[in-house]
Amino acid sequence: AQSVTQLGSHVSVSEGALVLLRCNYSSSVPPYLFWYVQYPNQGLQLLLKYTSAATLVKGINDFEAEFKKSETSFHLTKPSAHMSDAAEYFCAVSDQGSGNTGKLIFGQGTTLQVKP
Amino acid sequence: DTAVSQTPKYLVTQMGNDKSIKCEQNLGHDTMYWYKQDSKKFLKIMFSYNNKELIINETVPNRFSPKSPDKAHLNLHINSLELGDSAVYFCASSLKGGNEQFFGPGTRLTVL
């Protein structure tokens, strides 16, 4: 079975500060890992994904995440927060391979607040 | 061009009614999904279809019945709506294999 835990349901940073959103996963098979962002009253948009290639993954809007197998983590970072980054962020895990269902198991989400 | 579209965006209805939500994708994907986001923003898979075949059914009450007329469409019909069905329902699509899923804008269902 797969699961995802996002540490911290609410993170607040100042504009220009480092953003760090934490995600730990559990998976019995090598996982695919994703970060999605949800702006208010909108659908989910993919920020970045890990699919067993490079462990440091770069995404849109200067976000990046590092897959650490030994720590079962996939934390999301951004060097400098912008006001427009305020949103809900979801980490998700999926089983991989064409023989699997591909369903996403989501963490509970982290609300990012950016203060001026 | 909208990649994954859902109609309606908002749906307000009374308990006991039957309603449908429609989803269409123009990405050429062969797999489509329905997710439910509750009031605490928790997202959970409900169903998935691959080439019109049901491949995921996550212990959802049988009042919920997905229908896939073709691989570009996945509709969700809900019978005898209950207060607890109030949520945002997201449709998503992908190529088979569990890689990137593209999400629709969501349908906010309110049951009164």
PDB file of C-alpha atoms in Angstrom:
ATOM      1  CA  ALA A   1       0.000   0.000   0.000  1.00  0.00           C
ATOM      2  CA  GLN A   2       1.084   3.528  -0.647  1.00  0.00           C
ATOM      3  CA  SER A   3       0.638   6.617   1.499  1.00  0.00           C
ATOM      4  CA  VAL A   4       1.795  10.204   1.732  1.00  0.00           C
ATOM      5  CA  THR A   5       2.274  12.417   4.757  1.00  0.00           C
ATOM      6  CA  GLN A   6       2.709  16.144   4.463  1.00  0.00           C
ATOM      7  CA  LEU A   7       4.206  17.644   7.595  1.00  0.00           C
ATOM      8  CA  GLY A   8       2.557  20.920   8.433  1.00  0.00           C
ATOM      9  CA  SER A   9      -0.936  21.709   7.237  1.00  0.00           C
ATOM     10  CA  HIS A  10      -0.095  25.403   7.170  1.00  0.00           C
ATOM     11  CA  VAL A  11       3.206  27.100   6.338  1.00  0.00           C
ATOM     12  CA  SER A  12       3.729  30.845   6.458  1.00  0.00           C
ATOM     13  CA  VAL A  13       6.744  32.604   4.941  1.00  0.00           C
ATOM     14  CA  SER A  14       7.684  36.172   4.128  1.00  0.00           C
ATOM     15  CA  GLU A  15       7.946  37.299   0.548  1.00  0.00           C
ATOM     16  CA  GLY A  16      11.465  36.567  -0.676  1.00  0.00           C
ATOM     17  CA  ALA A  17      12.094  33.859   1.922  1.00  0.00           C
ATOM     18  CA  LEU A  18      12.824  30.206   1.279  1.00  0.00           C
ATOM     19  CA  VAL A  19       9.829  27.941   0.837  1.00  0.00           C
ATOM     20  CA  LEU A  20      10.088  24.390   2.223  1.00  0.00           C
ATOM     21  CA  LEU A  21       7.095  22.062   2.117  1.00  0.00           C
ATOM     22  CA  ARG A  22       7.674  18.596   3.512  1.00  0.00           C
ATOM     23  CA  CYS A  23       6.451  15.317   2.093  1.00  0.00           C
ATOM     24  CA  ASN A  24       7.200  11.770   3.190  1.00  0.00           C
ATOM     25  CA  TYR A  25       5.917   8.735   1.375  1.00  0.00           C
ATOM     26  CA  SER A  26       5.457   5.049   1.897  1.00  0.00           C
ATOM     27  CA  SER A  27       5.491   2.642  -1.008  1.00  0.00           C
ATOM     28  CA  SER A  28       6.188  -1.052  -1.466  1.00  0.00           C
ATOM     29  CA  VAL A  29       7.273  -0.461  -5.064  1.00  0.00           C
ATOM     30  CA  PRO A  30       9.494   2.222  -6.540  1.00  0.00           C
ATOM     31  CA  PRO A  31       7.207   5.223  -6.586  1.00  0.00           C
ATOM     32  CA  TYR A  32       6.357   8.006  -8.917  1.00  0.00           C
ATOM     33  CA  LEU A  33       6.051  11.217  -6.888  1.00  0.00           C
ATOM     34  CA  PHE A  34       4.303  14.455  -7.725  1.00  0.00           C
ATOM     35  CA  TRP A  35       3.700  17.917  -6.376  1.00  0.00           C
ATOM     36  CA  TYR A  36       0.521  19.665  -7.418  1.00  0.00           C
ATOM     37  CA  VAL A  37      -0.616  23.217  -6.655  1.00  0.00           C
ATOM     38  CA  GLN A  38      -4.216  24.325  -6.254  1.00  0.00           C
ATOM     39  CA  TYR A  39      -5.023  28.010  -6.413  1.00  0.00           C
ATOM     40  CA  PRO A  40      -8.295  29.140  -4.817  1.00  0.00           C
ATOM     41  CA  ASN A  41     -11.353  27.800  -6.613  1.00  0.00           C
ATOM     42  CA  GLN A  42      -9.268  26.154  -9.312  1.00  0.00           C
ATOM     43  CA  GLY A  43      -8.195  22.679 -10.313  1.00  0.00           C
ATOM     44  CA  LEU A  44      -4.821  21.078  -9.649  1.00  0.00           C
ATOM     45  CA  GLN A  45      -1.770  22.016 -11.669  1.00  0.00           C
ATOM     46  CA  LEU A  46       1.341  19.867 -11.808  1.00  0.00           C
ATOM     47  CA  LEU A  47       4.440  21.577 -10.409  1.00  0.00           C
ATOM     48  CA  LEU A  48       6.894  18.735 -10.893  1.00  0.00           C
ATOM     49  CA  LYS A  49       7.254  14.979 -10.912  1.00  0.00           C
ATOM     50  CA  TYR A  50       9.779  12.284 -10.079  1.00  0.00           C
ATOM     51  CA  THR A  51       9.673   9.182 -12.243  1.00  0.00           C
ATOM     52  CA  SER A  52      12.904   7.373 -11.331  1.00  0.00           C
ATOM     53  CA  ALA A  53      15.260   9.538 -13.361  1.00  0.00           C
ATOM     54  CA  ALA A  54      17.237  12.382 -11.756  1.00  0.00           C
ATOM     55  CA  THR A  55      16.645  12.659  -8.018  1.00  0.00           C
ATOM     56  CA  LEU A  56      16.639  16.468  -8.106  1.00  0.00           C
ATOM     57  CA  VAL A  57      13.610  17.524 -10.059  1.00  0.00           C
ATOM     58  CA  LYS A  58      12.996  21.035 -11.325  1.00  0.00           C
ATOM     59  CA  GLY A  59       9.480  22.245 -11.974  1.00  0.00           C
ATOM     60  CA  ILE A  60       7.613  25.336 -12.960  1.00  0.00           C
ATOM     61  CA  ASN A  61       7.898  28.723 -11.220  1.00  0.00           C
ATOM     62  CA  ASP A  62      11.370  27.893  -9.791  1.00  0.00           C
ATOM     63  CA  PHE A  63      10.102  25.070  -7.606  1.00  0.00           C
ATOM     64  CA  GLU A  64      12.218  21.990  -7.175  1.00  0.00           C
ATOM     65  CA  ALA A  65      12.119  18.798  -5.138  1.00  0.00           C
ATOM     66  CA  GLU A  66      14.643  16.159  -4.220  1.00  0.00           C
ATOM     67  CA  PHE A  67      13.837  12.458  -4.007  1.00  0.00           C
ATOM     68  CA  LYS A  68      15.642  10.890  -1.063  1.00  0.00           C
ATOM     69  CA  LYS A  69      15.031   7.172  -0.935  1.00  0.00           C
ATOM     70  CA  SER A  70      16.870   6.700   2.368  1.00  0.00           C
ATOM     71  CA  GLU A  71      14.598   9.251   4.015  1.00  0.00           C
ATOM     72  CA  THR A  72      11.482   8.358   1.964  1.00  0.00           C
ATOM     73  CA  SER A  73      11.083  12.067   1.368  1.00  0.00           C
ATOM     74  CA  PHE A  74      10.228  14.356  -1.515  1.00  0.00           C
ATOM     75  CA  HIS A  75      10.320  17.855  -0.062  1.00  0.00           C
ATOM     76  CA  LEU A  76       9.395  20.853  -2.204  1.00  0.00           C
ATOM     77  CA  THR A  77      11.506  24.009  -2.148  1.00  0.00           C
ATOM     78  CA  LYS A  78      11.660  27.423  -3.755  1.00  0.00           C
ATOM     79  CA  PRO A  79      14.502  29.829  -3.059  1.00  0.00           C
ATOM     80  CA  SER A  80      12.400  32.975  -2.912  1.00  0.00           C
ATOM     81  CA  ALA A  81       8.670  33.110  -2.220  1.00  0.00           C
ATOM     82  CA  HIS A  82       6.419  35.335  -4.242  1.00  0.00           C
ATOM     83  CA  MET A  83       2.986  36.555  -3.223  1.00  0.00           C
ATOM     84  CA  SER A  84       1.500  34.606  -6.123  1.00  0.00           C
ATOM     85  CA  ASP A  85       2.772  31.335  -4.592  1.00  0.00           C
ATOM     86  CA  ALA A  86       0.062  31.471  -1.922  1.00  0.00           C
ATOM     87  CA  ALA A  87      -1.995  28.356  -2.571  1.00  0.00           C
ATOM     88  CA  GLU A  88      -2.651  24.783  -1.458  1.00  0.00           C
ATOM     89  CA  TYR A  89       0.106  22.294  -2.259  1.00  0.00           C
ATOM     90  CA  PHE A  90      -0.398  18.564  -2.551  1.00  0.00           C
ATOM     91  CA  CYS A  91       2.192  15.830  -2.611  1.00  0.00           C
ATOM     92  CA  ALA A  92       1.088  12.595  -4.266  1.00  0.00           C
ATOM     93  CA  VAL A  93       2.441   9.118  -4.931  1.00  0.00           C
ATOM     94  CA  SER A  94       1.514   6.723  -7.707  1.00  0.00           C
ATOM     95  CA  ASP A  95       2.394   3.158  -8.533  1.00  0.00           C
ATOM     96  CA  GLN A  96       4.419   3.011 -11.692  1.00  0.00           C
ATOM     97  CA  GLY A  97       4.414   0.962 -14.825  1.00  0.00           C
ATOM     98  CA  SER A  98       1.896   0.154 -17.483  1.00  0.00           C
ATOM     99  CA  GLY A  99       0.527  -2.778 -15.525  1.00  0.00           C
ATOM    100  CA  ASN A 100      -0.631  -0.667 -12.626  1.00  0.00           C
ATOM    101  CA  THR A 101      -3.652   1.540 -12.154  1.00  0.00           C
ATOM    102  CA  GLY A 102      -1.788   4.823 -11.911  1.00  0.00           C
ATOM    103  CA  LYS A 103      -4.082   6.182  -9.234  1.00  0.00           C
ATOM    104  CA  LEU A 104      -2.731   9.072  -7.214  1.00  0.00           C
ATOM    105  CA  ILE A 105      -2.626   8.871  -3.431  1.00  0.00           C
ATOM    106  CA  PHE A 106      -2.567  12.402  -2.068  1.00  0.00           C
ATOM    107  CA  GLY A 107      -1.242  13.876   1.124  1.00  0.00           C
ATOM    108  CA  GLN A 108      -3.545  16.056   3.166  1.00  0.00           C
ATOM    109  CA  GLY A 109      -2.235  19.242   1.632  1.00  0.00           C
ATOM    110  CA  THR A 110      -0.251  22.220   2.911  1.00  0.00           C
ATOM    111  CA  THR A 111      -1.564  25.753   2.762  1.00  0.00           C
ATOM    112  CA  LEU A 112       1.222  28.186   1.906  1.00  0.00           C
ATOM    113  CA  GLN A 113       0.742  31.740   3.104  1.00  0.00           C
ATOM    114  CA  VAL A 114       3.110  34.434   1.837  1.00  0.00           C
ATOM    115  CA  LYS A 115       3.332  37.591   3.893  1.00  0.00           C
ATOM    116  CA  PRO A 116       4.422  40.914   2.400  1.00  0.00           C
TER     117      PRO A 116
ATOM    118  CA  ASP B   1      -8.133  25.042 -25.800  1.00  0.00           C
ATOM    119  CA  THR B   2      -9.328  23.466 -22.573  1.00  0.00           C
ATOM    120  CA  ALA B   3      -7.558  20.152 -21.935  1.00  0.00           C
ATOM    121  CA  VAL B   4      -9.921  18.667 -19.351  1.00  0.00           C
ATOM    122  CA  SER B   5     -13.317  20.265 -18.990  1.00  0.00           C
ATOM    123  CA  GLN B   6     -16.142  19.597 -16.559  1.00  0.00           C
ATOM    124  CA  THR B   7     -19.757  20.672 -16.515  1.00  0.00           C
ATOM    125  CA  PRO B   8     -21.313  22.116 -14.549  1.00  0.00           C
ATOM    126  CA  LYS B   9     -18.854  24.124 -12.458  1.00  0.00           C
ATOM    127  CA  TYR B  10     -21.367  24.546  -9.656  1.00  0.00           C
ATOM    128  CA  LEU B  11     -24.278  22.284  -8.780  1.00  0.00           C
ATOM    129  CA  VAL B  12     -26.734  22.993  -5.972  1.00  0.00           C
ATOM    130  CA  THR B  13     -29.468  20.456  -5.371  1.00  0.00           C
ATOM    131  CA  GLN B  14     -31.760  18.944  -2.770  1.00  0.00           C
ATOM    132  CA  MET B  15     -31.256  15.708  -0.872  1.00  0.00           C
ATOM    133  CA  GLY B  16     -32.677  12.724  -2.681  1.00  0.00           C
ATOM    134  CA  ASN B  17     -32.221  14.133  -6.165  1.00  0.00           C
ATOM    135  CA  ASP B  18     -30.230  12.475  -8.951  1.00  0.00           C
ATOM    136  CA  LYS B  19     -27.550  14.484 -10.747  1.00  0.00           C
ATOM    137  CA  SER B  20     -24.791  14.023 -13.293  1.00  0.00           C
ATOM    138  CA  ILE B  21     -21.406  15.649 -13.823  1.00  0.00           C
ATOM    139  CA  LYS B  22     -19.753  15.471 -17.213  1.00  0.00           C
ATOM    140  CA  CYS B  23     -16.068  15.361 -18.068  1.00  0.00           C
ATOM    141  CA  GLU B  24     -14.323  15.567 -21.411  1.00  0.00           C
ATOM    142  CA  GLN B  25     -10.640  15.575 -22.329  1.00  0.00           C
ATOM    143  CA  ASN B  26      -9.086  16.494 -25.663  1.00  0.00           C
ATOM    144  CA  LEU B  27      -5.563  15.302 -24.843  1.00  0.00           C
ATOM    145  CA  GLY B  28      -5.842  11.926 -26.520  1.00  0.00           C
ATOM    146  CA  HIS B  29      -5.430  10.156 -23.175  1.00  0.00           C
ATOM    147  CA  ASP B  30      -6.782   6.664 -22.629  1.00  0.00           C
ATOM    148  CA  THR B  31      -7.321   6.799 -18.872  1.00  0.00           C
ATOM    149  CA  MET B  32      -9.688   9.032 -16.923  1.00  0.00           C
ATOM    150  CA  TYR B  33     -10.316   9.454 -13.210  1.00  0.00           C
ATOM    151  CA  TRP B  34     -12.766  10.926 -10.740  1.00  0.00           C
ATOM    152  CA  TYR B  35     -11.485  12.345  -7.459  1.00  0.00           C
ATOM    153  CA  LYS B  36     -13.469  13.763  -4.538  1.00  0.00           C
ATOM    154  CA  GLN B  37     -12.153  16.696  -2.491  1.00  0.00           C
ATOM    155  CA  ASP B  38     -13.891  17.083   0.836  1.00  0.00           C
ATOM    156  CA  SER B  39     -14.379  20.180   2.956  1.00  0.00           C
ATOM    157  CA  LYS B  40     -10.936  19.694   4.508  1.00  0.00           C
ATOM    158  CA  LYS B  41      -9.431  19.678   1.005  1.00  0.00           C
ATOM    159  CA  PHE B  42      -8.521  16.004   1.208  1.00  0.00           C
ATOM    160  CA  LEU B  43      -8.404  14.405  -2.247  1.00  0.00           C
ATOM    161  CA  LYS B  44      -9.357  10.781  -2.775  1.00  0.00           C
ATOM    162  CA  ILE B  45      -9.633   8.650  -5.895  1.00  0.00           C
ATOM    163  CA  MET B  46     -13.118   7.353  -6.649  1.00  0.00           C
ATOM    164  CA  PHE B  47     -13.007   5.709 -10.071  1.00  0.00           C
ATOM    165  CA  SER B  48     -10.792   5.217 -13.065  1.00  0.00           C
ATOM    166  CA  TYR B  49     -11.521   4.048 -16.587  1.00  0.00           C
ATOM    167  CA  ASN B  50      -9.048   2.896 -19.202  1.00  0.00           C
ATOM    168  CA  ASN B  51     -10.401   2.708 -22.737  1.00  0.00           C
ATOM    169  CA  LYS B  52     -13.949   2.600 -21.381  1.00  0.00           C
ATOM    170  CA  GLU B  53     -13.111  -0.221 -18.953  1.00  0.00           C
ATOM    171  CA  LEU B  54     -13.449   0.317 -15.197  1.00  0.00           C
ATOM    172  CA  ILE B  55     -10.075  -0.279 -13.539  1.00  0.00           C
ATOM    173  CA  ILE B  56     -10.467   1.448 -10.165  1.00  0.00           C
ATOM    174  CA  ASN B  57     -13.504   1.463  -7.897  1.00  0.00           C
ATOM    175  CA  GLU B  58     -12.530   2.678  -4.468  1.00  0.00           C
ATOM    176  CA  THR B  59     -15.322   1.472  -2.182  1.00  0.00           C
ATOM    177  CA  VAL B  60     -17.602   4.223  -3.333  1.00  0.00           C
ATOM    178  CA  PRO B  61     -21.337   3.809  -2.524  1.00  0.00           C
ATOM    179  CA  ASN B  62     -23.212   2.279  -5.411  1.00  0.00           C
ATOM    180  CA  ARG B  63     -25.279   5.465  -5.637  1.00  0.00           C
ATOM    181  CA  PHE B  64     -22.295   6.698  -7.639  1.00  0.00           C
ATOM    182  CA  SER B  65     -22.132   5.294 -11.146  1.00  0.00           C
ATOM    183  CA  PRO B  66     -19.470   6.358 -13.619  1.00  0.00           C
ATOM    184  CA  LYS B  67     -20.085   5.979 -17.307  1.00  0.00           C
ATOM    185  CA  SER B  68     -17.571   6.216 -20.105  1.00  0.00           C
ATOM    186  CA  PRO B  69     -19.197   6.401 -23.552  1.00  0.00           C
ATOM    187  CA  ASP B  70     -15.780   6.716 -25.172  1.00  0.00           C
ATOM    188  CA  LYS B  71     -12.232   7.239 -23.970  1.00  0.00           C
ATOM    189  CA  ALA B  72     -12.552  11.031 -24.174  1.00  0.00           C
ATOM    190  CA  HIS B  73     -15.521  11.199 -21.810  1.00  0.00           C
ATOM    191  CA  LEU B  74     -16.157  10.063 -18.255  1.00  0.00           C
ATOM    192  CA  ASN B  75     -19.400  11.077 -16.621  1.00  0.00           C
ATOM    193  CA  LEU B  76     -20.424  10.659 -13.007  1.00  0.00           C
ATOM    194  CA  HIS B  77     -24.031  10.019 -12.094  1.00  0.00           C
ATOM    195  CA  ILE B  78     -25.124  10.232  -8.477  1.00  0.00           C
ATOM    196  CA  ASN B  79     -28.456   8.856  -7.281  1.00  0.00           C
ATOM    197  CA  SER B  80     -30.325   9.799  -4.118  1.00  0.00           C
ATOM    198  CA  LEU B  81     -27.956  12.577  -3.153  1.00  0.00           C
ATOM    199  CA  GLU B  82     -27.043  12.909   0.516  1.00  0.00           C
ATOM    200  CA  LEU B  83     -25.653  15.813   2.534  1.00  0.00           C
ATOM    201  CA  GLY B  84     -22.298  14.026   2.776  1.00  0.00           C
ATOM    202  CA  ASP B  85     -21.944  14.063  -0.994  1.00  0.00           C
ATOM    203  CA  SER B  86     -21.273  17.793  -0.850  1.00  0.00           C
ATOM    204  CA  ALA B  87     -17.713  18.215  -2.123  1.00  0.00           C
ATOM    205  CA  VAL B  88     -15.671  19.284  -5.100  1.00  0.00           C
ATOM    206  CA  TYR B  89     -15.384  16.566  -7.726  1.00  0.00           C
ATOM    207  CA  PHE B  90     -12.370  16.590 -10.016  1.00  0.00           C
ATOM    208  CA  CYS B  91     -11.968  14.751 -13.257  1.00  0.00           C
ATOM    209  CA  ALA B  92      -8.469  13.915 -14.487  1.00  0.00           C
ATOM    210  CA  SER B  93      -6.887  12.133 -17.413  1.00  0.00           C
ATOM    211  CA  SER B  94      -3.573  10.539 -18.289  1.00  0.00           C
ATOM    212  CA  LEU B  95      -1.929   8.006 -20.506  1.00  0.00           C
ATOM    213  CA  LYS B  96      -2.028   4.509 -19.012  1.00  0.00           C
ATOM    214  CA  GLY B  97       0.902   3.872 -16.703  1.00  0.00           C
ATOM    215  CA  GLY B  98       0.368   6.318 -13.902  1.00  0.00           C
ATOM    216  CA  ASN B  99       2.379   9.211 -15.159  1.00  0.00           C
ATOM    217  CA  GLU B 100       1.235  12.828 -15.146  1.00  0.00           C
ATOM    218  CA  GLN B 101      -2.479  13.400 -14.664  1.00  0.00           C
ATOM    219  CA  PHE B 102      -4.185  16.509 -15.959  1.00  0.00           C
ATOM    220  CA  PHE B 103      -7.034  17.817 -13.847  1.00  0.00           C
ATOM    221  CA  GLY B 104     -10.221  19.576 -14.752  1.00  0.00           C
ATOM    222  CA  PRO B 105     -11.393  22.734 -12.962  1.00  0.00           C
ATOM    223  CA  GLY B 106     -13.683  20.834 -10.619  1.00  0.00           C
ATOM    224  CA  THR B 107     -17.418  20.739  -9.949  1.00  0.00           C
ATOM    225  CA  ARG B 108     -18.565  22.059  -6.601  1.00  0.00           C
ATOM    226  CA  LEU B 109     -21.588  20.025  -5.527  1.00  0.00           C
ATOM    227  CA  THR B 110     -23.731  21.348  -2.702  1.00  0.00           C
ATOM    228  CA  VAL B 111     -26.519  19.160  -1.365  1.00  0.00           C
ATOM    229  CA  LEU B 112     -29.107  20.986   0.739  1.00  0.00           C
TER     230      LEU B 112
END
